[in-house]
CSV table of C-alpha atoms in Angstrom, one decimal:
chain,number,residue,atom,x,y,z
A,1,MET,CA,114.8,153.0,164.6
A,2,GLU,CA,116.7,151.8,161.5
A,3,HIS,CA,115.0,148.3,162.0
A,4,ASN,CA,111.6,150.0,161.7
A,5,ASN,CA,112.6,151.7,158.4
A,6,ILE,CA,113.7,148.3,156.9
A,7,TYR,CA,110.5,146.8,158.0
A,8,THR,CA,108.5,149.6,156.4
A,9,ALA,CA,110.5,149.4,153.2
A,10,ASN,CA,110.0,145.6,153.0
A,11,ARG,CA,106.2,146.0,153.6
A,12,ALA,CA,106.0,148.6,150.8
A,13,ALA,CA,107.8,146.3,148.4
A,14,GLU,CA,105.6,143.3,149.1
A,15,PRO,CA,102.7,144.2,146.7
A,16,LEU,CA,105.3,144.6,143.8
A,17,ALA,CA,107.0,141.3,144.7
A,18,MET,CA,103.8,139.4,144.9
A,19,THR,CA,102.9,140.5,141.3
A,20,TYR,CA,106.3,139.5,139.9
A,21,GLY,CA,105.7,137.4,136.8
A,22,MET,CA,102.1,138.4,136.3
A,23,SER,CA,101.1,139.8,132.9
A,24,ASP,CA,100.5,143.5,132.7
A,25,GLU,CA,96.9,142.8,131.9
A,26,LEU,CA,96.4,141.0,135.2
A,27,ARG,CA,98.5,143.4,137.2
A,28,ASN,CA,96.5,146.4,135.9
A,29,SER,CA,93.1,144.8,136.2
A,30,ASP,CA,90.9,145.3,139.2
A,31,LEU,CA,91.1,141.5,140.0
A,32,LEU,CA,93.9,141.9,142.5
A,33,SER,CA,92.1,144.6,144.5
A,34,ARG,CA,88.9,142.5,144.4
A,35,ILE,CA,90.8,139.5,145.8
A,36,SER,CA,92.5,141.5,148.5
A,37,VAL,CA,89.1,142.3,150.2
A,38,LEU,CA,88.0,138.6,150.3
A,39,SER,CA,88.0,136.8,153.6
A,40,LEU,CA,90.8,134.4,154.5
A,41,ASN,CA,88.4,131.5,154.0
A,42,ASP,CA,87.4,132.7,150.5
A,43,LYS,CA,91.0,133.2,149.5
A,44,GLN,CA,91.9,129.6,150.6
A,45,CYS,CA,88.9,128.3,148.6
A,46,LEU,CA,90.0,130.3,145.6
A,47,ILE,CA,93.6,128.9,145.9
A,48,ARG,CA,92.2,125.4,146.0
A,49,TYR,CA,90.0,126.1,143.0
A,50,ILE,CA,92.9,127.5,141.0
A,51,SER,CA,95.2,124.7,142.0
A,52,GLU,CA,92.8,122.1,140.8
A,53,GLU,CA,92.3,124.0,137.5
A,54,VAL,CA,96.0,124.1,136.9
A,55,GLU,CA,96.5,120.5,137.8
A,56,ALA,CA,93.7,119.5,135.4
A,57,ASP,CA,95.3,121.6,132.6
A,58,GLN,CA,98.7,120.0,133.2
A,59,MET,CA,97.2,116.6,133.1
A,60,GLU,CA,95.5,117.3,129.8
A,61,GLU,CA,98.8,118.5,128.3
A,62,ASP,CA,100.8,115.5,129.5
A,63,PRO,CA,102.1,113.7,126.3
A,64,TRP,CA,102.6,110.5,128.2
A,65,GLU,CA,99.0,110.3,129.0
A,66,THR,CA,98.0,110.7,125.3
A,67,GLN,CA,100.7,108.5,123.8
A,68,ASP,CA,99.4,105.7,121.6
A,69,THR,CA,100.7,102.5,123.0
A,70,SER,CA,98.8,100.1,120.8
A,71,ASP,CA,101.8,99.3,118.7
A,72,LEU,CA,104.1,98.5,121.7
A,73,GLU,CA,105.1,95.0,122.4
A,74,PRO,CA,107.0,93.6,125.4
A,75,TYR,CA,110.7,92.6,124.8
A,76,THR,CA,111.4,89.0,124.1
A,77,LEU,CA,113.8,87.1,126.4
A,78,GLU,CA,116.4,87.1,123.6
A,79,GLU,CA,116.1,90.9,123.2
A,80,LEU,CA,116.5,91.4,127.0
A,81,ARG,CA,119.6,89.2,127.0
A,82,ALA,CA,121.1,91.0,124.1
A,83,ARG,CA,120.6,94.4,125.8
A,84,LEU,CA,122.1,93.1,129.0
A,85,GLN,CA,125.1,91.8,127.1
A,86,GLU,CA,125.5,95.2,125.3
A,87,SER,CA,125.3,97.1,128.6
A,88,HIS,CA,128.0,94.8,130.1
A,89,GLU,CA,130.2,95.5,127.1
A,90,GLN,CA,129.7,99.2,127.4
A,91,TYR,CA,130.7,99.0,131.1
A,92,LEU,CA,133.8,97.1,130.2
A,93,ARG,CA,134.7,99.8,127.6
A,94,GLY,CA,134.2,102.5,130.2
A,95,GLU,CA,131.1,103.9,128.5
A,96,TYR,CA,129.1,104.8,131.6
A,97,LEU,CA,128.4,107.7,134.0
A,98,THR,CA,129.3,107.9,137.6
A,99,GLU,CA,126.5,108.6,140.0
A,100,GLU,CA,127.6,112.2,140.4
A,101,GLU,CA,127.8,112.7,136.5
A,102,ALA,CA,124.3,111.2,136.2
A,103,ARG,CA,122.9,113.5,138.9
A,104,GLU,CA,124.5,116.5,137.2
A,105,GLU,CA,122.9,115.6,133.9
A,106,MET,CA,119.5,115.3,135.7
A,107,ARG,CA,120.0,118.7,137.4
A,108,LYS,CA,120.7,120.3,134.0
A,109,GLU,CA,117.8,118.6,132.2
A,110,PHE,CA,115.2,119.0,135.1
A,111,PRO,CA,116.2,122.1,137.1
A,112,TRP,CA,112.8,122.2,138.8
A,113,LEU,CA,113.6,119.0,140.7
A,114,ARG,CA,116.3,120.5,142.9
């Protein structure tokens, strides 16, 4: 009997959990109730449509896509050799990160990549 009460409590909390992070404007609009009556197929189509919209928005905002590269030139062989020599000297001085230290820095800088 207790299992049934837990199930009922979880089911009652689902609508609130599903709206977590939504703006009050969206949560209080009639949009959610209108979506809830759609067929499964229509909901799947709506998800695809929204996903494509979000991807398009993210692509438009990507600074790497809009960066001006007209003033970039490839490294010369001399510049590459100088950089390799400097890297080697840094290594000899102990100025490097272990693999675990580098991974930890990446986790801190890009937490969504976990």
